[in-house]
């Protein structure tokens, strides 16, 4: 039996949080550039307040990182993207702190024509979300709000504490709403990653358990199918040739001969029919074997191996449990093709009750049923009735 184990992703890859981070980076880049485009008409007018060079410096600090991040959000390392947003966040905080030193008129206009830099503070807050963890983010947001409040109350046109405080609160609420949303999305990504890591770890444990179970079952079937049969044949002592045949089969199963690389390929349906016929004749020369074989493409090796082993176990069960003194007729009908097969094993022996098969009966439960069910597209069916005989059907269809 060949067991195929599919590779499972390793935990700790942080797929969800990384993808959300990249999407947020793309969104912030687009938002910052759109806000700059919307504010371009008022920049020349307000350039007289702080000087044209400051406006262009502000556009550069906001726009250049946004453009770079937009081009790199899909391919660059997360650490690189974080540093891009750190440059923007620190640069914007520095620009707000410089406003008192670059004012041409000495005051910032209030009302409908308020300074355009105060309209993009949300960009600074979201950049901080993508630049630092929560603790550093809180320090940055507090420093940004304190700076803007101080600039507004001391250098705003006609400033009084009430209106300035109201503007600061509204600004803080707006920026907090967007930054909280970004933080929540990134946290959701980390929680999803933790859930995925837990699921992957469980899958690895289940895979290791399945490998151990498959190995244990293989040993059980080897002992049942080969070793015990050989010992029983020797203990009966009625047929020396049969005892020698069973002993050779058991030794071959325990220590198989090395297989050349070219021998690992699958065999054609006709070659499989010949192998099954040789097996049938070796176990019971009186068994009738009929087959049809179509197609020249080889069958998968694990399919042909499972079918041959299940056929062997079916015939051995029929021979082993035949009542003494009763002549039993056996027949094997094989319909083989490159993409499907069906093998019927029939006898007119004493039969048995399939519902009475206990868990310890490895021959039928594991040697036949389980062996075929472990291959994709494979199945097995056992029908029997006391006094009428037994029929075993082995089937496989390419998926």
CSV table of C-alpha atoms in Angstrom, one decimal:
chain,number,residue,atom,x,y,z
A,1,UNK,CA,0.0,0.0,0.0
A,2,UNK,CA,1.3,3.4,-0.9
A,3,UNK,CA,0.3,6.3,1.3
A,4,UNK,CA,0.4,9.8,-0.2
A,5,UNK,CA,0.7,12.7,2.3
A,6,UNK,CA,0.1,16.2,1.0
A,7,UNK,CA,2.3,19.0,2.3
A,8,UNK,CA,0.6,21.3,4.8
A,9,UNK,CA,1.6,25.0,5.1
A,10,UNK,CA,3.9,25.8,8.0
A,11,UNK,CA,2.6,27.9,10.8
A,12,UNK,CA,3.9,31.4,11.5
A,13,UNK,CA,3.6,32.8,7.9
A,14,UNK,CA,1.2,35.5,8.9
A,15,UNK,CA,-0.6,35.4,5.6
A,16,UNK,CA,-3.8,37.2,6.6
A,17,UNK,CA,-2.1,40.1,8.5
A,18,UNK,CA,0.4,40.6,5.8
A,19,UNK,CA,-2.2,40.7,3.1
A,20,UNK,CA,-4.4,43.2,5.1
A,21,UNK,CA,-1.4,45.4,5.8
A,22,UNK,CA,-0.6,45.5,2.0
A,23,UNK,CA,-4.2,46.4,1.2
A,24,UNK,CA,-4.3,49.1,3.8
A,25,UNK,CA,-1.0,50.5,2.5
A,26,UNK,CA,-2.4,50.6,-1.0
A,27,UNK,CA,-5.6,52.3,0.2
A,28,UNK,CA,-3.7,54.9,2.2
A,29,UNK,CA,-1.5,55.7,-0.8
A,30,UNK,CA,-4.5,56.3,-3.0
A,31,UNK,CA,-6.3,58.3,-0.4
A,32,UNK,CA,-3.3,60.6,0.3
A,33,UNK,CA,-2.8,61.3,-3.4
A,34,UNK,CA,-6.5,62.0,-4.0
A,35,UNK,CA,-6.5,64.4,-1.0
A,36,UNK,CA,-3.5,66.3,-2.4
A,37,UNK,CA,-5.3,66.6,-5.8
A,38,UNK,CA,-8.4,68.0,-4.1
A,39,UNK,CA,-6.4,70.6,-2.2
A,40,UNK,CA,-4.2,71.7,-5.1
A,41,UNK,CA,-6.5,74.6,-6.0
A,42,UNK,CA,-6.2,76.3,-2.5
A,43,UNK,CA,-2.4,75.7,-2.2
A,44,UNK,CA,-1.3,78.7,-4.2
A,45,UNK,CA,-3.6,81.1,-2.3
A,46,UNK,CA,-2.4,79.8,1.1
A,47,UNK,CA,1.2,79.7,-0.2
A,48,UNK,CA,1.2,83.4,0.7
A,49,UNK,CA,0.7,82.4,4.4
A,50,UNK,CA,3.7,80.1,4.8
A,51,UNK,CA,5.6,80.6,1.6
A,52,UNK,CA,5.6,78.5,-1.6
A,53,UNK,CA,8.6,76.4,-0.6
A,54,UNK,CA,6.8,75.1,2.5
A,55,UNK,CA,3.7,74.1,0.5
A,56,UNK,CA,5.9,72.2,-2.0
A,57,UNK,CA,7.9,70.6,0.9
A,58,UNK,CA,4.6,69.5,2.4
A,59,UNK,CA,3.4,68.1,-1.0
A,60,UNK,CA,6.7,66.2,-1.3
A,61,UNK,CA,6.5,64.8,2.3
A,62,UNK,CA,2.9,63.5,1.7
A,63,UNK,CA,3.1,62.6,-2.0
A,64,UNK,CA,6.5,60.9,-2.5
A,65,UNK,CA,6.1,58.2,0.2
A,66,UNK,CA,2.5,57.6,-1.0
A,67,UNK,CA,3.7,57.1,-4.6
A,68,UNK,CA,6.6,54.8,-3.5
A,69,UNK,CA,4.3,52.8,-1.3
A,70,UNK,CA,1.7,52.5,-4.1
A,71,UNK,CA,4.3,51.0,-6.4
A,72,UNK,CA,5.9,48.7,-3.8
A,73,UNK,CA,2.9,47.6,-1.7
A,74,UNK,CA,2.6,44.2,-3.5
A,75,UNK,CA,6.3,43.2,-3.8
A,76,UNK,CA,8.3,44.9,-1.1
A,77,UNK,CA,9.0,43.5,2.3
A,78,UNK,CA,6.7,44.6,5.1
A,79,UNK,CA,9.6,46.1,7.0
A,80,UNK,CA,10.4,48.3,3.9
A,81,UNK,CA,6.8,49.5,3.6
A,82,UNK,CA,6.8,50.3,7.4
A,83,UNK,CA,9.8,52.5,7.0
A,84,UNK,CA,8.1,54.4,4.1
A,85,UNK,CA,5.2,55.3,6.3
A,86,UNK,CA,7.5,56.2,9.2
A,87,UNK,CA,9.2,58.7,6.9
A,88,UNK,CA,5.8,60.2,6.0
A,89,UNK,CA,4.5,60.3,9.6
A,90,UNK,CA,7.6,61.8,11.1
A,91,UNK,CA,7.9,64.3,8.2
A,92,UNK,CA,4.3,65.5,8.6
A,93,UNK,CA,4.8,65.9,12.4
A,94,UNK,CA,7.9,67.9,11.7
A,95,UNK,CA,6.0,70.1,9.2
A,96,UNK,CA,3.2,70.9,11.7
A,97,UNK,CA,5.9,71.8,14.3
A,98,UNK,CA,7.6,74.1,11.7
A,99,UNK,CA,4.4,76.1,10.9
A,100,UNK,CA,5.1,78.9,13.6
A,101,UNK,CA,8.5,79.5,12.2
A,102,UNK,CA,7.5,79.8,8.5
A,103,UNK,CA,4.4,81.9,8.8
A,104,UNK,CA,4.6,85.0,6.5
A,105,UNK,CA,1.5,86.7,7.9
A,106,UNK,CA,2.0,85.7,11.5
A,107,UNK,CA,-1.4,84.0,11.7
A,108,UNK,CA,-3.2,81.0,10.2
A,109,UNK,CA,-6.6,81.8,8.5
A,110,UNK,CA,-9.6,80.3,10.2
A,111,UNK,CA,-13.1,79.4,9.0
A,112,UNK,CA,-13.7,78.3,5.4
A,113,UNK,CA,-10.2,79.1,4.3
A,114,UNK,CA,-8.4,77.2,7.1
A,115,UNK,CA,-4.9,76.1,6.4
A,116,UNK,CA,-4.9,73.1,4.0
A,117,UNK,CA,-2.3,71.2,6.1
A,118,UNK,CA,-4.9,70.8,8.8
A,119,UNK,CA,-7.1,68.9,6.3
A,120,UNK,CA,-4.6,66.0,5.8
A,121,UNK,CA,-3.8,65.2,9.4
A,122,UNK,CA,-5.8,61.9,9.0
A,123,UNK,CA,-3.1,60.8,6.5
A,124,UNK,CA,-0.5,61.3,9.2
A,125,UNK,CA,-2.5,59.2,11.7
A,126,UNK,CA,-3.1,56.3,9.3
A,127,UNK,CA,0.6,56.4,8.3
A,128,UNK,CA,1.5,56.1,12.0
A,129,UNK,CA,-0.8,53.0,12.2
A,130,UNK,CA,1.1,51.4,9.3
A,131,UNK,CA,4.5,52.5,10.8
A,132,UNK,CA,4.4,51.5,14.4
A,133,UNK,CA,2.8,49.2,17.0
A,134,UNK,CA,0.0,50.4,19.3
A,135,UNK,CA,2.2,52.0,22.0
A,136,UNK,CA,4.3,54.0,19.7
A,137,UNK,CA,1.2,54.9,17.7
A,138,UNK,CA,-0.5,56.4,20.8
A,139,UNK,CA,2.6,58.5,21.6
A,140,UNK,CA,2.6,59.8,18.0
A,141,UNK,CA,-1.1,60.6,17.9
A,142,UNK,CA,-0.8,62.5,21.2
A,143,UNK,CA,2.2,64.4,20.0
A,144,UNK,CA,0.5,65.3,16.7
A,145,UNK,CA,-2.7,66.5,18.4
A,146,UNK,CA,-0.8,68.6,21.0
A,147,UNK,CA,1.3,70.2,18.2
A,148,UNK,CA,-1.8,71.0,16.1
A,149,UNK,CA,-3.7,72.3,19.2
A,150,UNK,CA,-0.8,74.5,20.2
A,151,UNK,CA,-0.3,75.9,16.7
A,152,UNK,CA,-4.0,76.5,16.3
A,153,UNK,CA,-4.5,78.3,19.7
A,154,UNK,CA,-1.4,80.4,19.5
A,155,UNK,CA,-1.2,81.2,15.8
A,156,UNK,CA,-4.8,80.9,14.6
A,157,UNK,CA,-6.4,84.0,13.3
A,158,UNK,CA,-8.7,85.4,16.0
A,159,UNK,CA,-8.0,82.4,18.2
A,160,UNK,CA,-9.9,81.7,21.4
A,161,UNK,CA,-9.6,78.6,23.4
A,162,UNK,CA,-13.2,77.4,22.8
A,163,UNK,CA,-13.3,77.3,19.0
A,164,UNK,CA,-9.8,76.0,18.8
A,165,UNK,CA,-10.5,73.3,21.4
A,166,UNK,CA,-13.6,72.4,19.4
A,167,UNK,CA,-11.7,72.1,16.2
A,168,UNK,CA,-9.1,70.0,18.0
A,169,UNK,CA,-11.7,67.6,19.4
A,170,UNK,CA,-13.4,67.2,16.0
A,171,UNK,CA,-10.0,66.6,14.4
A,172,UNK,CA,-9.1,64.1,17.1
A,173,UNK,CA,-12.4,62.2,16.7
A,174,UNK,CA,-12.0,62.1,12.9
A,175,UNK,CA,-8.5,60.9,13.0
A,176,UNK,CA,-9.2,58.4,15.8
A,177,UNK,CA,-12.0,56.9,13.8
A,178,UNK,CA,-9.8,56.1,10.9
A,179,UNK,CA,-6.8,55.0,12.9
A,180,UNK,CA,-9.0,52.8,15.1
A,181,UNK,CA,-10.5,51.1,12.0
A,182,UNK,CA,-7.0,50.5,10.6
A,183,UNK,CA,-5.8,49.1,14.0
A,184,UNK,CA,-8.9,46.8,14.2
A,185,UNK,CA,-8.3,45.5,10.7
A,186,UNK,CA,-4.7,44.7,11.4
A,187,UNK,CA,-5.6,43.1,14.7
A,188,UNK,CA,-8.3,41.0,13.0
A,189,UNK,CA,-5.6,39.8,10.6
A,190,UNK,CA,-3.3,38.8,13.5
A,191,UNK,CA,-6.2,36.9,15.1
A,192,UNK,CA,-6.9,35.1,11.9
A,193,UNK,CA,-3.3,34.2,11.5
A,194,UNK,CA,-3.3,32.8,15.1
A,195,UNK,CA,-6.4,30.7,14.2
A,196,UNK,CA,-4.7,29.4,11.0
A,197,UNK,CA,-1.5,28.6,12.9
A,198,UNK,CA,-3.5,26.6,15.4
A,199,UNK,CA,-5.4,24.8,12.6
A,200,UNK,CA,-2.1,24.0,10.8
A,201,UNK,CA,-0.5,22.7,13.9
A,202,UNK,CA,-3.6,20.4,14.5
A,203,UNK,CA,-3.3,19.2,10.8
A,204,UNK,CA,0.4,18.4,11.4
A,205,UNK,CA,-0.5,16.4,14.5
A,206,UNK,CA,-3.3,14.6,12.6
A,207,UNK,CA,-0.9,13.8,9.7
A,208,UNK,CA,1.7,12.4,12.1
A,209,UNK,CA,-1.0,10.3,13.8
A,210,UNK,CA,-2.2,9.1,10.4
A,211,UNK,CA,1.3,8.1,9.3
A,212,UNK,CA,1.8,6.1,12.6
A,213,UNK,CA,-1.7,4.5,12.2
A,214,UNK,CA,-0.9,3.6,8.5
A,215,UNK,CA,2.4,2.1,9.5
A,216,UNK,CA,0.8,0.1,12.3
A,217,UNK,CA,-1.9,-1.1,10.0
A,218,UNK,CA,0.7,-2.2,7.4
A,219,UNK,CA,2.5,-4.3,10.0
A,220,UNK,CA,-0.8,-5.8,11.1
A,221,UNK,CA,-1.8,-6.7,7.6
A,222,UNK,CA,1.7,-8.1,6.9
A,223,UNK,CA,1.5,-10.3,10.0
A,224,UNK,CA,-2.0,-11.5,9.1
A,225,UNK,CA,-1.6,-11.8,5.3
A,226,UNK,CA,1.8,-13.4,5.2
A,227,UNK,CA,3.3,-14.6,8.4
A,228,UNK,CA,0.3,-16.3,10.0
A,229,UNK,CA,-0.7,-17.9,6.7
A,230,UNK,CA,2.8,-19.3,6.3
A,231,UNK,CA,2.8,-20.6,9.9
A,232,UNK,CA,-0.6,-22.2,9.4
A,233,UNK,CA,0.4,-23.8,6.2
A,234,UNK,CA,3.5,-25.3,7.8
A,235,UNK,CA,1.5,-26.4,10.9
A,236,UNK,CA,-1.0,-28.3,8.8
A,237,UNK,CA,1.9,-30.1,7.0
A,238,UNK,CA,-0.4,-31.6,4.3
A,239,UNK,CA,1.1,-29.8,1.3
A,240,UNK,CA,4.9,-29.2,1.4
A,241,UNK,CA,4.8,-27.3,-1.9
A,242,UNK,CA,2.1,-25.0,-0.5
A,243,UNK,CA,4.0,-24.5,2.7
A,244,UNK,CA,7.1,-23.5,0.8
A,245,UNK,CA,5.2,-21.1,-1.4
A,246,UNK,CA,3.6,-19.4,1.6
A,247,UNK,CA,7.0,-19.2,3.4
A,248,UNK,CA,8.7,-17.6,0.3
A,249,UNK,CA,5.8,-15.1,0.0
A,250,UNK,CA,6.2,-14.2,3.7
A,251,UNK,CA,10.0,-13.7,3.5
A,252,UNK,CA,9.6,-11.6,0.3
A,253,UNK,CA,7.1,-9.4,2.1
A,254,UNK,CA,9.3,-9.0,5.2
A,255,UNK,CA,12.5,-8.3,3.3
A,256,UNK,CA,11.6,-7.3,-0.3
A,257,UNK,CA,14.3,-7.3,-2.9
A,258,UNK,CA,15.6,-3.9,-4.1
A,259,UNK,CA,13.6,-2.6,-7.0
A,260,UNK,CA,15.4,-0.9,-9.9
A,261,UNK,CA,14.2,2.6,-10.7
A,262,UNK,CA,12.6,1.6,-13.9
A,263,UNK,CA,10.7,-1.1,-12.1
A,264,UNK,CA,8.8,1.4,-10.0
A,265,UNK,CA,6.6,2.5,-13.0
A,266,UNK,CA,3.0,1.2,-13.3
A,267,UNK,CA,2.2,-1.8,-15.4
A,268,UNK,CA,-0.3,-2.0,-18.2
A,269,UNK,CA,-3.7,-3.6,-17.7
A,270,UNK,CA,-2.7,-6.7,-19.7
A,271,UNK,CA,0.5,-7.1,-17.6
A,272,UNK,CA,-1.6,-6.7,-14.4
A,273,UNK,CA,-3.9,-9.5,-15.7
A,274,UNK,CA,-1.0,-11.8,-16.2
A,275,UNK,CA,0.3,-11.1,-12.7
A,276,UNK,CA,-3.2,-11.7,-11.2
A,277,UNK,CA,-3.5,-14.9,-13.1
A,278,UNK,CA,-0.1,-16.1,-11.9
A,279,UNK,CA,-1.1,-15.3,-8.3
A,280,UNK,CA,-4.5,-17.1,-8.7
A,281,UNK,CA,-2.8,-20.2,-10.1
A,282,UNK,CA,-0.2,-20.2,-7.4
A,283,UNK,CA,-2.8,-20.1,-4.6
A,284,UNK,CA,-5.3,-22.4,-6.1
A,285,UNK,CA,-4.7,-24.0,-9.6
A,286,UNK,CA,-8.4,-25.0,-9.8
A,287,UNK,CA,-9.6,-21.4,-9.7
A,288,UNK,CA,-11.0,-20.2,-13.0
A,289,UNK,CA,-9.6,-16.9,-14.2
A,290,UNK,CA,-11.2,-14.8,-16.9
A,291,UNK,CA,-10.2,-11.3,-17.9
A,292,UNK,CA,-10.5,-8.5,-20.4
A,293,UNK,CA,-7.7,-5.9,-20.7
A,294,UNK,CA,-8.0,-2.6,-22.6
A,295,UNK,CA,-5.6,0.2,-23.1
A,296,UNK,CA,-1.8,0.4,-23.2
A,297,UNK,CA,-1.3,3.2,-20.6
A,298,UNK,CA,0.1,1.9,-17.3
A,299,UNK,CA,-2.0,1.9,-14.2
A,300,UNK,CA,-0.8,3.8,-11.1
A,301,UNK,CA,1.6,1.5,-9.1
A,302,UNK,CA,-0.3,1.9,-5.9
A,303,UNK,CA,-3.5,0.9,-7.6
A,304,UNK,CA,-2.1,-2.3,-9.1
A,305,UNK,CA,-0.4,-3.1,-5.8
A,306,UNK,CA,-3.6,-2.7,-3.7
A,307,UNK,CA,-5.7,-4.7,-6.1
A,308,UNK,CA,-3.2,-7.6,-6.2
A,309,UNK,CA,-2.9,-7.6,-2.4
A,310,UNK,CA,-6.7,-7.5,-1.9
A,311,UNK,CA,-7.2,-10.3,-4.5
A,312,UNK,CA,-4.6,-12.4,-2.7
A,313,UNK,CA,-6.3,-11.8,0.7
A,314,UNK,CA,-9.7,-12.7,-0.8
A,315,UNK,CA,-8.5,-16.0,-2.3
A,316,UNK,CA,-6.6,-16.9,0.9
A,317,UNK,CA,-9.7,-16.2,3.0
A,318,UNK,CA,-11.7,-18.5,0.7
A,319,UNK,CA,-9.2,-21.3,0.8
A,320,UNK,CA,-8.5,-20.9,4.6
A,321,UNK,CA,-12.2,-21.0,5.6
A,322,UNK,CA,-13.4,-23.7,3.2
A,323,UNK,CA,-15.0,-26.5,5.2
A,324,UNK,CA,-13.0,-29.7,5.3
A,325,UNK,CA,-14.2,-32.3,2.7
A,326,UNK,CA,-16.3,-29.7,0.7
A,327,UNK,CA,-15.3,-29.1,-2.9
A,328,UNK,CA,-15.4,-25.4,-3.5
A,329,UNK,CA,-15.4,-23.8,-6.9
A,330,UNK,CA,-13.7,-20.4,-7.3
A,331,UNK,CA,-13.7,-17.9,-10.1
A,332,UNK,CA,-12.0,-14.6,-10.7
A,333,UNK,CA,-13.3,-12.2,-13.3
A,334,UNK,CA,-11.2,-9.2,-14.1
A,335,UNK,CA,-12.2,-6.3,-16.3
A,336,UNK,CA,-9.1,-4.0,-16.6
A,337,UNK,CA,-8.5,-0.7,-18.3
A,338,UNK,CA,-6.0,2.1,-17.9
A,339,UNK,CA,-8.6,4.3,-16.2
A,340,UNK,CA,-10.8,1.8,-14.4
A,341,UNK,CA,-10.9,-1.8,-13.2
A,342,UNK,CA,-13.2,-4.3,-11.6
A,343,UNK,CA,-12.2,-7.6,-10.1
A,344,UNK,CA,-14.8,-10.1,-8.9
A,345,UNK,CA,-13.8,-13.1,-6.7
A,346,UNK,CA,-16.6,-15.6,-6.3
A,347,UNK,CA,-16.8,-19.0,-4.5
A,348,UNK,CA,-19.7,-21.4,-3.7
A,349,UNK,CA,-18.3,-22.2,-0.2
A,350,UNK,CA,-20.0,-22.2,3.1
A,351,UNK,CA,-20.3,-18.4,3.2
A,352,UNK,CA,-20.5,-16.2,6.4
A,353,UNK,CA,-22.4,-13.3,7.9
A,354,UNK,CA,-20.6,-10.0,6.9
A,355,UNK,CA,-22.3,-8.2,9.8
A,356,UNK,CA,-20.7,-10.5,12.3
A,357,UNK,CA,-17.1,-9.5,11.3
A,358,UNK,CA,-15.4,-8.2,14.4
A,359,UNK,CA,-12.8,-5.4,14.7
A,360,UNK,CA,-10.1,-8.0,15.2
A,361,UNK,CA,-10.8,-9.7,11.9
A,362,UNK,CA,-8.1,-7.9,9.9
A,363,UNK,CA,-8.4,-10.1,6.8
A,364,UNK,CA,-11.7,-8.7,5.4
A,365,UNK,CA,-11.9,-5.4,7.3
A,366,UNK,CA,-8.3,-4.2,6.6
A,367,UNK,CA,-6.8,-6.6,4.1
A,368,UNK,CA,-9.6,-6.1,1.6
A,369,UNK,CA,-12.0,-3.2,2.4
A,370,UNK,CA,-9.6,-0.8,4.0
A,371,UNK,CA,-6.8,-1.6,1.5
A,372,UNK,CA,-9.0,-0.5,-1.4
A,373,UNK,CA,-10.6,2.4,0.3
A,374,UNK,CA,-7.2,4.0,1.0
A,375,UNK,CA,-6.6,4.6,-2.7
A,376,UNK,CA,-8.3,7.5,-4.4
A,377,UNK,CA,-11.2,6.2,-6.5
A,378,UNK,CA,-11.0,2.7,-5.0
A,379,UNK,CA,-13.7,0.7,-3.3
A,380,UNK,CA,-14.4,-2.9,-2.2
A,381,UNK,CA,-17.6,-4.8,-1.5
A,382,UNK,CA,-18.0,-8.1,0.3
A,383,UNK,CA,-21.3,-10.0,-0.1
A,384,UNK,CA,-21.8,-13.4,1.5
A,385,UNK,CA,-24.6,-15.6,2.7
A,386,UNK,CA,-24.3,-18.7,4.9
A,387,UNK,CA,-24.7,-21.8,2.8
A,388,UNK,CA,-24.5,-20.0,-0.6
A,389,UNK,CA,-21.0,-18.6,-0.9
A,390,UNK,CA,-19.1,-15.3,-1.1
A,391,UNK,CA,-18.6,-12.5,-3.7
A,392,UNK,CA,-15.8,-9.9,-3.3
A,393,UNK,CA,-15.8,-6.9,-5.7
A,394,UNK,CA,-12.7,-4.8,-6.0
A,395,UNK,CA,-13.2,-1.5,-8.0
A,396,UNK,CA,-11.2,1.5,-9.0
A,397,UNK,CA,-12.0,4.5,-11.2
A,398,UNK,CA,-9.5,7.2,-12.1
A,399,UNK,CA,-10.5,10.5,-10.5
